[in-house]
Amino acid sequence: MDLETTVKNGVLGGVEGGFFGVGIGEKLDLKKMIEELNLPEVPSVFICPISLEPMQDLVTLCSGQTYERSNILKWLSLGHYTCPTTMQ
């Protein structure tokens, strides 16, 4: 499976308007999808800026930055009220 096929058929709903290979009620596992691509490293867009680990449960802030949900929740619970990357 290559990245172009994954994007075309999976993310953009090329196969019956849904996610290829994912049944009803199943959660997409981005880490598993990345491993199946056999890439030497994870694309930087899937790396959380806080933990530097691949993201699985993504959250995008109003600043446009995307984070792993658990990491941004921890950041906010520590009393920070700005985006860790842009400080907005």
PDB file of C-alpha atoms in Angstrom:
ATOM      1  CA  MET A   1       0.000   0.000   0.000  1.00  0.00           C
ATOM      2  CA  ASP A   2       1.479   3.373  -0.960  1.00  0.00           C
ATOM      3  CA  LEU A   3       0.715   6.821   0.438  1.00  0.00           C
ATOM      4  CA  GLU A   4      -1.050   8.032  -2.713  1.00  0.00           C
ATOM      5  CA  THR A   5      -3.400   5.031  -2.715  1.00  0.00           C
ATOM      6  CA  THR A   6      -4.089   5.452   0.993  1.00  0.00           C
ATOM      7  CA  VAL A   7      -4.993   9.112   0.571  1.00  0.00           C
ATOM      8  CA  LYS A   8      -7.044   8.521  -2.577  1.00  0.00           C
ATOM      9  CA  ASN A   9      -8.949   5.469  -1.377  1.00  0.00           C
ATOM     10  CA  GLY A  10      -8.943   5.904   2.381  1.00  0.00           C
ATOM     11  CA  VAL A  11      -8.950   9.494   3.516  1.00  0.00           C
ATOM     12  CA  LEU A  12     -10.847  10.909   0.547  1.00  0.00           C
ATOM     13  CA  GLY A  13     -13.416   8.117   0.595  1.00  0.00           C
ATOM     14  CA  GLY A  14     -12.657   6.532  -2.777  1.00  0.00           C
ATOM     15  CA  VAL A  15     -14.113   3.198  -1.618  1.00  0.00           C
ATOM     16  CA  GLU A  16     -17.841   3.500  -0.920  1.00  0.00           C
ATOM     17  CA  GLY A  17     -17.380   6.937   0.638  1.00  0.00           C
ATOM     18  CA  GLY A  18     -15.637   5.535   3.674  1.00  0.00           C
ATOM     19  CA  PHE A  19     -12.343   4.371   5.014  1.00  0.00           C
ATOM     20  CA  PHE A  20     -10.901   1.373   3.204  1.00  0.00           C
ATOM     21  CA  GLY A  21     -10.481  -1.615   5.504  1.00  0.00           C
ATOM     22  CA  VAL A  22     -12.264  -0.098   8.500  1.00  0.00           C
ATOM     23  CA  GLY A  23     -15.532  -1.624   9.662  1.00  0.00           C
ATOM     24  CA  ILE A  24     -18.424   0.091  11.379  1.00  0.00           C
ATOM     25  CA  GLY A  25     -17.467   1.178  14.886  1.00  0.00           C
ATOM     26  CA  GLU A  26     -13.737   0.646  14.318  1.00  0.00           C
ATOM     27  CA  LYS A  27     -11.350   3.501  14.966  1.00  0.00           C
ATOM     28  CA  LEU A  28      -8.741   4.491  12.406  1.00  0.00           C
ATOM     29  CA  ASP A  29      -5.274   3.590  13.648  1.00  0.00           C
ATOM     30  CA  LEU A  30      -2.908   6.065  11.991  1.00  0.00           C
ATOM     31  CA  LYS A  31       0.129   4.422  13.556  1.00  0.00           C
ATOM     32  CA  LYS A  32      -0.865   1.068  12.026  1.00  0.00           C
ATOM     33  CA  MET A  33      -1.523   2.706   8.643  1.00  0.00           C
ATOM     34  CA  ILE A  34       1.907   4.355   8.716  1.00  0.00           C
ATOM     35  CA  GLU A  35       3.576   1.043   9.617  1.00  0.00           C
ATOM     36  CA  GLU A  36       1.804  -0.648   6.683  1.00  0.00           C
ATOM     37  CA  LEU A  37       3.267   1.935   4.309  1.00  0.00           C
ATOM     38  CA  ASN A  38       6.786   0.656   5.106  1.00  0.00           C
ATOM     39  CA  LEU A  39       8.175   4.192   5.216  1.00  0.00           C
ATOM     40  CA  PRO A  40      11.586   4.696   6.806  1.00  0.00           C
ATOM     41  CA  GLU A  41      10.167   7.408   9.069  1.00  0.00           C
ATOM     42  CA  VAL A  42       6.801   8.904   9.987  1.00  0.00           C
ATOM     43  CA  PRO A  43       5.876  12.030   7.968  1.00  0.00           C
ATOM     44  CA  SER A  44       6.368  15.121  10.109  1.00  0.00           C
ATOM     45  CA  VAL A  45       2.702  16.150   9.787  1.00  0.00           C
ATOM     46  CA  PHE A  46       1.811  13.121  11.960  1.00  0.00           C
ATOM     47  CA  ILE A  47       4.304  13.960  14.744  1.00  0.00           C
ATOM     48  CA  CYS A  48       2.951  15.740  17.828  1.00  0.00           C
ATOM     49  CA  PRO A  49       4.998  18.906  18.516  1.00  0.00           C
ATOM     50  CA  ILE A  50       4.690  18.286  22.274  1.00  0.00           C
ATOM     51  CA  SER A  51       5.683  14.622  22.589  1.00  0.00           C
ATOM     52  CA  LEU A  52       7.480  14.179  19.242  1.00  0.00           C
ATOM     53  CA  GLU A  53       5.566  10.877  18.900  1.00  0.00           C
ATOM     54  CA  PRO A  54       3.161   9.876  16.084  1.00  0.00           C
ATOM     55  CA  MET A  55      -0.352  11.213  16.713  1.00  0.00           C
ATOM     56  CA  GLN A  56      -3.365   8.901  16.822  1.00  0.00           C
ATOM     57  CA  ASP A  57      -6.096  11.119  18.322  1.00  0.00           C
ATOM     58  CA  LEU A  58      -5.536  14.485  16.650  1.00  0.00           C
ATOM     59  CA  VAL A  59      -6.892  17.827  17.854  1.00  0.00           C
ATOM     60  CA  THR A  60      -6.447  21.072  15.905  1.00  0.00           C
ATOM     61  CA  LEU A  61      -6.470  24.325  17.880  1.00  0.00           C
ATOM     62  CA  CYS A  62      -7.870  27.599  16.547  1.00  0.00           C
ATOM     63  CA  SER A  63      -4.236  28.611  15.895  1.00  0.00           C
ATOM     64  CA  GLY A  64      -4.149  25.890  13.220  1.00  0.00           C
ATOM     65  CA  GLN A  65      -1.656  23.700  15.097  1.00  0.00           C
ATOM     66  CA  THR A  66      -2.443  19.995  15.532  1.00  0.00           C
ATOM     67  CA  TYR A  67      -1.603  17.955  18.634  1.00  0.00           C
ATOM     68  CA  GLU A  68      -2.229  14.551  20.176  1.00  0.00           C
ATOM     69  CA  ARG A  69      -5.366  14.999  22.313  1.00  0.00           C
ATOM     70  CA  SER A  70      -3.831  13.642  25.544  1.00  0.00           C
ATOM     71  CA  ASN A  71      -0.791  15.924  25.226  1.00  0.00           C
ATOM     72  CA  ILE A  72      -2.724  19.146  24.617  1.00  0.00           C
ATOM     73  CA  LEU A  73      -5.158  18.290  27.432  1.00  0.00           C
ATOM     74  CA  LYS A  74      -2.201  17.863  29.789  1.00  0.00           C
ATOM     75  CA  TRP A  75      -0.742  21.197  28.571  1.00  0.00           C
ATOM     76  CA  LEU A  76      -4.052  22.951  29.271  1.00  0.00           C
ATOM     77  CA  SER A  77      -4.482  21.217  32.656  1.00  0.00           C
ATOM     78  CA  LEU A  78      -1.113  22.656  33.722  1.00  0.00           C
ATOM     79  CA  GLY A  79      -2.672  26.126  33.470  1.00  0.00           C
ATOM     80  CA  HIS A  80      -1.414  27.100  30.024  1.00  0.00           C
ATOM     81  CA  TYR A  81      -4.038  28.919  27.965  1.00  0.00           C
ATOM     82  CA  THR A  82      -2.034  29.468  24.785  1.00  0.00           C
ATOM     83  CA  CYS A  83      -0.948  27.276  21.887  1.00  0.00           C
ATOM     84  CA  PRO A  84       2.423  25.686  22.788  1.00  0.00           C
ATOM     85  CA  THR A  85       3.802  26.366  19.300  1.00  0.00           C
ATOM     86  CA  THR A  86       2.500  29.850  18.462  1.00  0.00           C
ATOM     87  CA  MET A  87       1.856  31.088  22.036  1.00  0.00           C
ATOM     88  CA  GLN A  88      -1.408  32.620  20.745  1.00  0.00           C
TER      89      GLN A  88
END
